[in-house]
Coordinates of C-alpha atoms in Angstrom, one line a residue:
M1 CA 47.9 73.5 42.4
H2 CA 50.7 75.6 43.8
F3 CA 51.4 76.0 47.4
T4 CA 53.7 78.7 48.7
R5 CA 54.9 78.5 52.2
T6 CA 54.7 81.9 53.7
R7 CA 57.8 83.8 54.9
L8 CA 59.1 83.0 58.3
G9 CA 58.9 85.9 60.6
A10 CA 57.2 89.1 61.5
C11 CA 57.1 92.2 59.4
T12 CA 57.9 94.7 62.1
A13 CA 60.4 94.8 64.9
L14 CA 59.8 94.1 68.5
A15 CA 61.7 95.7 71.3
L16 CA 62.1 94.2 74.7
S17 CA 64.6 93.6 77.5
A18 CA 64.8 90.5 79.6
G19 CA 62.0 91.8 81.8
M20 CA 60.4 94.8 80.2
L21 CA 59.6 96.4 76.8
L22 CA 61.9 99.0 75.4
A23 CA 60.5 102.0 73.5
S24 CA 63.7 102.9 71.6
P25 CA 64.1 101.6 68.0
A26 CA 67.2 99.9 66.7
S27 CA 69.9 102.4 65.8
A28 CA 71.5 102.7 62.3
E29 CA 74.7 101.3 63.9
T30 CA 73.1 98.1 65.0
P31 CA 74.7 95.2 63.1
S32 CA 72.5 93.6 60.5
P33 CA 71.1 90.3 61.4
R34 CA 70.9 87.3 59.1
P35 CA 68.5 87.6 56.2
A36 CA 65.0 86.2 56.7
V37 CA 64.6 82.5 55.8
E38 CA 62.3 81.9 52.9
K39 CA 60.7 78.4 52.9
P40 CA 60.5 76.9 49.4
A41 CA 57.3 76.3 47.6
A42 CA 55.5 73.0 47.6
D43 CA 53.4 71.7 44.7
F44 CA 50.3 69.6 45.1
T45 CA 47.7 68.7 42.5
P46 CA 44.7 66.9 44.0
P47 CA 43.1 63.9 42.3
S48 CA 39.3 64.0 41.7
P49 CA 37.5 62.8 44.9
T50 CA 35.2 60.4 43.1
R51 CA 33.7 57.5 45.0
P52 CA 31.4 54.6 44.1
G53 CA 27.9 55.9 43.8
A54 CA 28.9 59.5 44.2
G55 CA 28.3 62.4 41.9
P56 CA 25.8 63.3 39.2
A57 CA 24.3 59.8 39.1
R58 CA 22.7 60.2 42.5
A59 CA 21.9 63.9 42.3
G60 CA 18.3 64.5 43.4
A61 CA 18.0 60.9 44.8
T62 CA 18.2 62.1 48.4
A63 CA 14.9 62.1 50.3
A64 CA 13.9 65.0 52.5
G65 CA 14.7 65.2 56.2
V66 CA 17.5 64.3 58.4
G67 CA 17.1 60.6 57.8
A68 CA 18.6 61.2 54.4
S69 CA 21.9 62.5 55.7
P70 CA 21.8 65.7 53.7
Q71 CA 25.1 66.8 52.1
L72 CA 27.2 69.2 54.1
S73 CA 29.7 69.9 51.4
D74 CA 28.1 69.6 48.0
F75 CA 29.8 72.7 46.5
D76 CA 29.1 71.9 42.8
G77 CA 25.4 70.9 43.3
D78 CA 25.7 67.4 41.8
G79 CA 24.6 65.6 44.9
G80 CA 27.9 64.2 46.0
G81 CA 29.9 65.3 49.0
D82 CA 32.9 67.4 48.0
L83 CA 36.2 68.2 49.8
I84 CA 37.5 71.5 51.2
Y85 CA 40.9 71.6 52.8
R86 CA 43.7 73.9 54.0
S87 CA 47.0 73.8 52.2
W88 CA 50.5 74.5 53.4
D89 CA 50.1 78.1 52.0
G90 CA 47.3 78.7 54.5
N91 CA 44.6 79.1 51.8
L92 CA 41.5 76.9 51.4
Y93 CA 40.9 74.8 48.3
T94 CA 38.1 72.6 47.0
A95 CA 38.0 69.4 45.0
T96 CA 34.6 68.2 43.8
T97 CA 33.2 64.9 42.5
S98 CA 32.5 66.7 39.2
G99 CA 36.1 67.7 38.7
E100 CA 35.6 71.4 39.6
G101 CA 37.5 73.0 42.3
G102 CA 40.3 75.5 43.1
Q103 CA 41.2 78.2 45.6
F104 CA 38.4 79.0 47.9
G105 CA 39.1 82.6 48.8
S106 CA 42.4 83.9 50.2
F107 CA 43.3 83.1 53.8
S108 CA 47.1 83.1 53.8
A109 CA 47.4 86.1 56.1
Q110 CA 45.5 84.3 58.8
P111 CA 44.9 80.7 57.9
P112 CA 41.9 79.0 59.5
K113 CA 42.8 76.4 62.1
D114 CA 39.8 74.2 61.2
V115 CA 37.1 74.1 58.5
I116 CA 33.6 72.7 59.2
P117 CA 31.2 72.2 56.2
I118 CA 27.7 72.6 57.6
G119 CA 25.3 72.4 54.7
N120 CA 22.5 74.7 53.8
Q121 CA 21.5 76.5 57.0
D122 CA 18.4 78.5 55.8
A123 CA 15.7 78.5 53.2
E124 CA 17.7 80.7 50.9
P125 CA 18.6 79.2 47.6
G126 CA 22.3 78.7 46.9
G127 CA 25.1 76.5 47.9
P128 CA 26.0 75.1 51.4
E129 CA 27.5 77.1 54.3
V130 CA 31.0 76.7 55.6
L131 CA 32.5 77.5 59.0
T132 CA 36.1 78.4 59.6
L133 CA 37.8 78.5 63.0
S134 CA 40.7 80.9 63.5
Q135 CA 43.8 80.3 65.6
T136 CA 42.6 82.8 68.2
G137 CA 39.1 81.2 68.5
T138 CA 36.9 83.2 66.2
L139 CA 34.3 81.2 64.3
H140 CA 33.3 82.5 60.9
L141 CA 30.2 81.6 58.8
Y142 CA 30.4 81.7 55.0
T143 CA 27.2 81.3 53.0
D144 CA 26.2 80.1 49.6
A145 CA 29.5 78.4 48.9
T146 CA 30.6 77.4 45.4
P147 CA 33.8 75.5 44.5
Y148 CA 35.5 78.9 44.4
S149 CA 33.9 81.3 46.8
A150 CA 31.4 82.2 49.5
S151 CA 30.0 85.2 51.3
H152 CA 31.0 86.1 54.9
A153 CA 27.9 86.4 57.0
W154 CA 28.8 86.1 60.7
S155 CA 31.7 85.9 63.2
G156 CA 31.6 84.8 66.8
N157 CA 34.4 84.9 69.4
G158 CA 35.2 82.6 72.3
W159 CA 35.5 79.3 70.4
G160 CA 39.1 78.9 71.5
V161 CA 37.9 77.0 74.6
Y162 CA 37.3 74.0 72.3
N163 CA 39.8 71.7 70.7
K164 CA 37.3 70.2 68.3
V165 CA 34.2 71.6 66.6
V166 CA 32.1 69.1 64.6
A167 CA 28.9 69.2 62.4
P168 CA 27.4 65.7 62.8
G169 CA 24.3 66.6 60.8
D170 CA 20.7 67.4 61.8
V171 CA 20.3 66.5 65.5
N172 CA 16.7 67.8 66.1
D173 CA 15.0 67.1 62.7
D174 CA 14.5 70.8 61.6
G175 CA 16.4 70.3 58.3
R176 CA 19.6 72.1 59.5
A177 CA 22.9 70.6 60.5
D178 CA 23.8 71.4 64.1
L179 CA 27.1 71.9 65.8
V180 CA 29.0 69.9 68.5
A181 CA 32.0 71.2 70.4
R182 CA 34.5 69.5 72.8
D183 CA 36.5 71.5 75.3
H184 CA 40.0 70.8 76.5
D185 CA 38.8 68.8 79.4
G186 CA 36.6 66.5 77.3
N187 CA 33.2 68.1 78.0
L188 CA 30.8 68.0 75.0
Y189 CA 28.4 70.8 74.1
L190 CA 25.6 71.0 71.5
Y191 CA 24.7 74.2 69.5
Y192 CA 21.4 74.0 67.7
A193 CA 21.3 75.7 64.3
T194 CA 18.8 78.6 64.1
G195 CA 18.6 79.2 60.4
N196 CA 19.5 82.9 61.0
R197 CA 22.6 83.9 59.2
T198 CA 23.5 86.7 61.6
A199 CA 22.8 84.6 64.7
P200 CA 23.3 81.0 63.4
F201 CA 23.5 79.1 66.7
A202 CA 21.5 78.9 69.9
S203 CA 23.1 78.9 73.3
R204 CA 25.2 75.8 74.1
V205 CA 23.8 72.9 76.0
K206 CA 26.2 70.5 77.8
I207 CA 25.5 67.0 76.6
G208 CA 28.4 64.8 77.9
T209 CA 31.7 64.3 79.6
G210 CA 34.7 62.1 79.0
Y211 CA 35.0 62.7 75.3
N212 CA 38.7 63.5 75.6
V213 CA 39.3 59.7 75.3
Y214 CA 39.0 60.3 71.5
D215 CA 41.7 61.6 69.3
Q216 CA 39.2 61.8 66.4
L217 CA 35.6 63.0 66.7
F218 CA 33.4 63.4 63.7
G219 CA 29.8 63.2 62.4
I220 CA 28.3 60.8 59.8
G221 CA 24.8 62.0 59.4
D222 CA 22.3 59.2 60.0
N223 CA 23.7 55.7 59.8
N224 CA 21.1 53.7 61.7
A225 CA 18.0 54.6 59.8
D226 CA 16.2 56.3 62.7
G227 CA 16.2 59.8 61.3
W228 CA 18.7 61.4 63.7
A229 CA 22.3 62.4 63.0
D230 CA 24.9 60.3 64.7
L231 CA 28.4 60.9 66.1
I232 CA 31.6 58.8 66.0
G233 CA 34.7 58.9 68.1
R234 CA 38.0 57.0 67.6
D235 CA 40.1 56.3 70.7
T236 CA 43.9 56.1 70.7
A237 CA 43.7 52.2 70.5
G238 CA 42.1 52.6 67.1
T239 CA 38.6 51.5 68.2
L240 CA 35.7 53.2 66.5
W241 CA 32.7 54.1 68.8
F242 CA 29.2 54.9 67.5
Y243 CA 26.8 57.3 69.2
A244 CA 23.3 57.0 67.8
G245 CA 21.2 60.2 67.6
T246 CA 18.1 60.0 69.8
G247 CA 16.1 63.1 69.0
D248 CA 16.0 63.8 72.8
K249 CA 17.2 67.4 73.4
A250 CA 18.2 66.5 76.9
K251 CA 20.3 63.5 75.7
P252 CA 20.8 63.8 72.0
F253 CA 23.1 60.8 71.7
A254 CA 22.7 57.3 73.0
A255 CA 25.3 55.3 74.9
R256 CA 28.3 54.4 72.7
R257 CA 28.9 51.0 71.1
A258 CA 32.0 49.8 69.3
V259 CA 31.7 49.4 65.5
G260 CA 35.2 48.8 64.4
S261 CA 38.9 48.3 65.3
G262 CA 42.2 49.0 63.5
W263 CA 41.3 52.6 62.7
G264 CA 44.5 53.9 64.2
I265 CA 46.1 53.5 60.8
Y266 CA 44.4 56.7 59.6
N267 CA 45.5 60.3 60.3
Q268 CA 42.3 62.0 59.3
I269 CA 38.7 60.7 59.0
M270 CA 35.9 62.8 57.5
P271 CA 32.2 62.4 56.5
V272 CA 31.1 62.8 52.9
G273 CA 27.4 62.6 53.4
D274 CA 25.1 60.1 51.7
D275 CA 26.8 59.3 48.5
N276 CA 24.7 56.4 47.2
G277 CA 21.2 57.7 48.0
D278 CA 20.3 55.0 50.6
G279 CA 19.9 57.5 53.5
N280 CA 23.1 56.4 55.3
G281 CA 26.2 58.4 55.7
E282 CA 29.6 57.5 54.3
L283 CA 33.2 58.2 55.4
I284 CA 36.6 58.8 53.9
A285 CA 39.7 57.9 55.8
R286 CA 43.3 58.9 54.8
D287 CA 46.2 56.6 55.8
I288 CA 49.8 57.8 56.5
K289 CA 50.8 57.2 52.9
G290 CA 48.1 59.7 51.7
T291 CA 45.7 57.1 50.3
F292 CA 41.9 57.6 50.5
W293 CA 39.7 54.7 51.8
Y294 CA 36.0 54.8 51.4
Y295 CA 33.5 53.3 53.9
V296 CA 29.8 53.0 53.1
G297 CA 27.3 53.2 55.9
R298 CA 25.2 50.0 56.3
G299 CA 22.2 51.6 58.1
D300 CA 22.9 49.9 61.4
G301 CA 25.7 52.0 62.7
T302 CA 28.3 49.9 61.2
L303 CA 30.4 50.3 58.0
A304 CA 31.0 48.1 55.0
A305 CA 34.5 46.9 54.1
R306 CA 36.7 49.7 52.9
Q307 CA 37.4 50.5 49.2
Q308 CA 40.4 52.3 47.9
V309 CA 39.3 55.4 46.1
S310 CA 42.5 57.2 45.2
D311 CA 46.0 56.4 44.0
T312 CA 48.3 55.3 46.7
G313 CA 49.7 58.4 48.2
G314 CA 47.5 60.6 46.0
W315 CA 46.3 62.8 48.9
A316 CA 49.6 63.1 50.8
G317 CA 50.5 66.7 51.5
V318 CA 47.2 68.1 52.8
P319 CA 47.6 69.2 56.4
Q320 CA 43.9 69.7 57.2
F321 CA 40.6 68.5 55.6
G322 CA 37.3 70.2 56.3
G323 CA 35.2 68.1 58.6
A324 CA 38.0 65.8 59.6
G325 CA 37.9 64.4 63.2
N326 CA 41.5 65.2 64.3
N327 CA 42.4 68.2 66.5
P328 CA 43.4 70.9 64.0
V329 CA 46.9 72.4 64.0
T330 CA 48.2 75.7 62.6
G331 CA 51.0 78.0 63.6
N332 CA 53.2 75.3 64.9
K333 CA 56.3 74.1 63.1
E334 CA 55.9 72.3 59.8
G335 CA 59.3 70.8 59.4
A336 CA 62.9 71.2 60.6
L337 CA 65.9 73.5 59.9
A338 CA 69.4 72.2 59.9
R339 CA 72.7 74.1 59.5
D340 CA 75.9 72.5 58.1
K341 CA 79.4 73.1 59.4
A342 CA 80.0 75.8 56.7
G343 CA 77.0 77.8 58.0
T344 CA 74.5 77.0 55.2
M345 CA 70.9 76.5 56.3
F346 CA 68.6 73.8 54.9
W347 CA 64.9 73.3 55.2
Y348 CA 63.1 69.9 55.5
G349 CA 59.4 70.3 55.2
A350 CA 56.8 68.0 56.7
T351 CA 54.9 65.8 54.2
T352 CA 51.9 64.4 56.3
T353 CA 53.4 60.9 55.7
G354 CA 55.5 60.8 58.8
A355 CA 58.6 61.7 56.9
L356 CA 60.5 64.8 55.9
G357 CA 60.6 66.1 52.4
S358 CA 63.8 66.6 50.4
R359 CA 66.1 69.3 51.7
S360 CA 66.2 72.8 50.2
Q361 CA 68.8 75.5 50.8
V362 CA 67.4 78.6 52.5
G363 CA 69.6 81.7 52.5
D364 CA 73.1 82.3 51.2
T365 CA 75.8 79.7 51.3
G366 CA 77.5 80.1 54.7
G367 CA 75.1 82.8 55.7
W368 CA 74.2 81.3 59.0
A369 CA 77.7 80.6 60.2
G370 CA 78.1 81.1 64.0
A371 CA 74.4 82.0 64.4
N372 CA 72.7 81.1 67.7
F373 CA 69.3 80.3 66.1
T374 CA 66.1 78.5 67.1
H375 CA 63.3 77.4 65.0
V376 CA 60.1 78.6 66.8
S377 CA 56.4 78.3 66.2
S378 CA 54.7 81.2 64.5
M379 CA 54.8 84.5 66.5
D380 CA 52.2 86.1 64.2
L381 CA 49.0 84.6 62.7
D382 CA 50.3 83.6 59.3
G383 CA 50.4 79.9 60.2
S384 CA 54.1 79.6 59.3
S385 CA 56.9 79.0 61.8
D386 CA 59.6 81.5 62.4
V387 CA 63.4 81.6 63.2
S388 CA 64.8 83.5 66.2
E389 CA 68.4 84.4 66.6
V390 CA 70.4 85.8 69.5
W391 CA 73.3 87.7 68.1
Q392 CA 75.6 89.9 70.2
G393 CA 73.0 89.8 72.9
T394 CA 70.2 91.0 70.7
L395 CA 67.2 88.9 69.8
Y396 CA 66.0 88.9 66.2
I397 CA 63.1 87.2 64.5
A398 CA 63.3 86.8 60.8
G399 CA 65.9 89.6 60.6
N400 CA 63.8 92.0 62.6
R401 CA 65.3 93.4 65.9
I402 CA 63.5 92.4 69.0
G403 CA 65.7 93.9 71.7
G404 CA 68.8 93.5 73.8
G405 CA 69.6 91.6 76.9
W406 CA 68.9 88.1 75.6
D407 CA 72.4 86.9 76.2
I408 CA 71.4 86.1 79.8
Y409 CA 69.6 83.1 78.4
N410 CA 71.1 79.8 77.3
A411 CA 68.0 78.3 75.8
I412 CA 65.0 79.8 73.8
V413 CA 62.0 77.7 72.8
G414 CA 58.9 78.6 70.8
P415 CA 56.5 75.7 71.3
G416 CA 53.4 77.6 70.4
D417 CA 50.5 79.0 72.4
L418 CA 51.1 78.5 76.1
S419 CA 48.7 81.1 77.5
G420 CA 45.5 79.9 75.8
D421 CA 44.9 82.9 73.6
G422 CA 45.9 81.3 70.3
K423 CA 49.0 83.4 69.9
G424 CA 52.6 82.0 69.8
D425 CA 54.7 82.5 72.9
L426 CA 58.4 82.2 73.8
L427 CA 60.2 80.4 76.7
A428 CA 63.6 81.5 77.8
R429 CA 65.9 79.8 80.4
D430 CA 68.7 81.7 82.1
R431 CA 72.0 80.3 83.2
S432 CA 70.8 79.7 86.8
G433 CA 68.1 77.4 85.4
V434 CA 65.1 79.7 85.8
L435 CA 62.5 79.5 83.0
Y436 CA 60.5 82.5 81.9
L437 CA 57.5 82.8 79.6
Y438 CA 57.0 85.7 77.1
K439 CA 53.5 86.0 75.8
G440 CA 53.3 87.0 72.1
N441 CA 50.7 89.5 70.9
G442 CA 49.8 87.5 67.8
A443 CA 51.1 90.2 65.4
G444 CA 54.8 89.7 65.8
T445 CA 55.1 93.3 67.1
A446 CA 55.4 92.9 70.9
V447 CA 55.6 90.4 73.8
S448 CA 54.5 90.9 77.3
A449 CA 56.8 91.3 80.3
R450 CA 58.3 88.0 81.3
V451 CA 56.5 85.6 83.7
K452 CA 58.6 83.3 85.9
V453 CA 57.7 79.7 85.2
G454 CA 60.0 78.1 87.7
S455 CA 63.5 77.2 88.7
G456 CA 65.5 74.0 88.4
W457 CA 65.3 73.8 84.6
G458 CA 69.1 73.7 84.3
A459 CA 68.7 69.9 84.9
Y460 CA 67.9 69.5 81.3
D461 CA 70.2 69.7 78.3
R462 CA 67.4 70.0 75.8
L463 CA 64.0 71.7 75.8
V464 CA 61.9 71.3 72.7
G465 CA 58.3 71.7 71.7
A466 CA 56.0 72.3 68.7
G467 CA 52.4 71.7 69.7
D468 CA 50.3 69.1 71.5
H469 CA 51.7 65.8 72.9
T470 CA 48.7 64.9 75.1
G471 CA 45.7 65.2 72.8
D472 CA 43.9 67.9 74.6
G473 CA 44.7 70.7 72.1
R474 CA 47.1 72.6 74.5
T475 CA 50.7 73.2 73.8
D476 CA 53.2 71.1 75.7
L477 CA 57.0 70.9 76.3
V478 CA 59.5 68.1 76.3
A479 CA 62.7 68.1 78.3
R480 CA 65.7 65.8 78.3
T481 CA 68.3 65.2 81.0
P482 CA 71.9 64.6 80.2
G483 CA 71.4 61.0 81.3
G484 CA 68.7 60.5 78.6
D485 CA 65.5 60.6 80.6
L486 CA 62.7 62.3 78.7
Y487 CA 60.0 64.3 80.5
L488 CA 56.7 65.7 79.3
Y489 CA 55.3 68.9 80.7
A490 CA 51.6 69.1 79.7
G491 CA 50.4 72.5 79.0
T492 CA 47.6 74.2 81.0
G493 CA 46.7 77.1 78.8
V494 CA 47.4 79.5 81.7
A495 CA 50.3 81.9 81.4
T496 CA 51.1 82.2 85.1
T497 CA 51.2 78.4 85.5
P498 CA 51.7 77.1 82.0
F499 CA 52.7 73.4 82.8
K500 CA 51.4 70.6 84.9
A501 CA 53.8 68.4 86.9
R502 CA 56.3 66.6 84.7
L503 CA 55.7 63.1 83.5
K504 CA 58.6 60.7 82.6
I505 CA 57.9 59.3 79.2
G506 CA 61.2 57.6 78.2
T507 CA 64.8 56.7 78.8
G508 CA 67.9 56.3 76.7
W509 CA 67.3 59.5 74.7
N510 CA 70.9 60.5 75.2
T511 CA 71.7 58.3 72.2
Y512 CA 70.8 61.3 70.1
S513 CA 73.1 64.2 69.7
K514 CA 70.2 66.3 68.5
L515 CA 66.6 66.3 69.6
V516 CA 64.1 68.1 67.3
A517 CA 60.4 69.0 67.6
P518 CA 59.3 69.3 63.9
G519 CA 55.6 69.7 64.6
D520 CA 53.0 67.2 63.3
L521 CA 54.7 65.0 60.8
D522 CA 51.6 62.8 59.9
A523 CA 48.8 65.4 60.1
D524 CA 46.9 63.6 62.9
G525 CA 46.8 66.6 65.2
K526 CA 49.6 65.4 67.6
A527 CA 53.1 66.7 67.7
D528 CA 55.9 64.3 66.9
L529 CA 59.7 64.1 67.7
L530 CA 62.9 63.4 65.8
G531 CA 66.2 62.1 67.2
V532 CA 69.5 62.4 65.3
T533 CA 72.4 60.2 66.3
S534 CA 76.0 61.3 66.3
G535 CA 76.5 59.3 63.1
G536 CA 73.8 61.3 61.4
D537 CA 70.9 58.8 61.3
V538 CA 67.4 60.4 61.7
Y539 CA 64.7 58.6 63.6
R540 CA 61.1 59.6 64.0
Y541 CA 58.7 59.1 66.9
L542 CA 55.0 59.6 66.0
N543 CA 52.8 60.7 68.9
T544 CA 50.0 58.2 69.3
A545 CA 48.5 58.9 72.8
P546 CA 49.1 61.2 75.7
G547 CA 52.9 61.0 76.3
K548 CA 53.3 57.9 74.1
F549 CA 55.0 57.4 70.8
T550 CA 55.4 54.7 68.2
P551 CA 58.7 52.7 68.1
R552 CA 61.3 54.7 66.4
A553 CA 61.6 54.4 62.6
K554 CA 64.6 55.5 60.6
I555 CA 63.6 58.2 58.0
G556 CA 66.9 59.7 57.1
Y557 CA 70.7 59.6 57.2
G558 CA 73.7 61.9 56.5
W559 CA 72.8 64.5 59.2
G560 CA 76.3 64.3 60.6
I561 CA 77.2 67.2 58.3
Y562 CA 75.0 69.5 60.5
N563 CA 76.2 71.2 63.6
A564 CA 72.7 72.4 64.6
A565 CA 69.1 71.3 63.9
S566 CA 65.9 72.7 65.2

């Protein structure tokens, strides 16, 4: 199938000064900015998601009740769990065990941040239900799903307080899958399903704390043959922890127990229901190469040895699978821009494999000569990053005039949502070292008056950011001193105090002439970093745990031809 990365930039102009909004539009005499950057298309054709024992052969074999781990995502009705995923173009697509599948509605204008298959929620005939979570925290319920469509039935706001929403299966034995949600501080809440399409969930019940130790959280249905849906978490050391369902509404999950190690090799792990009809849930895990590995539930909370069920690299290129346990990401950067010494701009897209794709020219040859540009996270809700440019003191985004007075700043950063409302924001540092926050309105049409973050930021020669480095789902910032010390400023989600105290996370980073925040290179939900040496070698650092990265790995060379990268 064909994926078109949406245009960088807003469709209408903003107007602001350094401290206030301006009402006057740009005049006809205002010099024209650079043309908008068009990201190239990416093509991806998914393989069939067949597994041992899945598909028509087991249709109808599932017993009634929660103990049978009812399918949450059987879109083609053959009894096997199917896949639904978000592509780079922002739309949802399905791939089924019977070979059906395609685009599942159109979402490119406002791509869902996460997708949660939740099975049949009522007594009505038809396909399963699907939940989508927007970037700004609205949860939508789509009913009677097929491989190609579903009907919108309900929307609920306020879900942006959570960094992960999970459907583990049926927790209270009423035949409906329930919902679990984790907030940014690691508190876990349970929402029982009601079976009512217009009010699908009861009020939340707090059921635990400390769940922020997991970078992946997902359900599996029932995998210990007791009739209750179970929950699994993976910690940053790669250990898998099993929480058995209890059926007790006051304490629906038992104390955890370790059921595996070495799971840190996977960037997304997702349940696929009971594929072989034995009543136990199964899992699929994708490694960094894009290969699918299949784990059969053994009925005691553990999993059988893995089986490869796709071609090596066959599922690289999907940024988010429905039901996957990682913290979802959208709206942050999805690659890097680099400008050569002649002024020509090139795009390197993320691949989900920890590397960058092949370069593509964007814009006219020499069209960005002399431009003071910055690659920023999306300032609207289209899920695609933008380019800002300060030219003759005026700020533009994707060729649209923002306003004058921006020549007082020597650094502009667009790390993502810093205020907790799901909308992209800007940071700007003046020449005295004072840092300011400009909240975006999520439409690319206005920003709020600036808020002073603090002084002393002139101590850094590089400020970068493109998402979450701490695993809590909040946007963070990385700063480097001229001496090469690297500091992490963890985000708070509060505009007036957007960062916690800095944490030193490395030394020797002055070996790099360019420091780039490309977003999430391996699609695990954590933002990564790139360093470019003066000789043009490109090294990646994959974020593995709060403030920690893998040892550097060389993923490119020849970047010495570029005089700017962002």
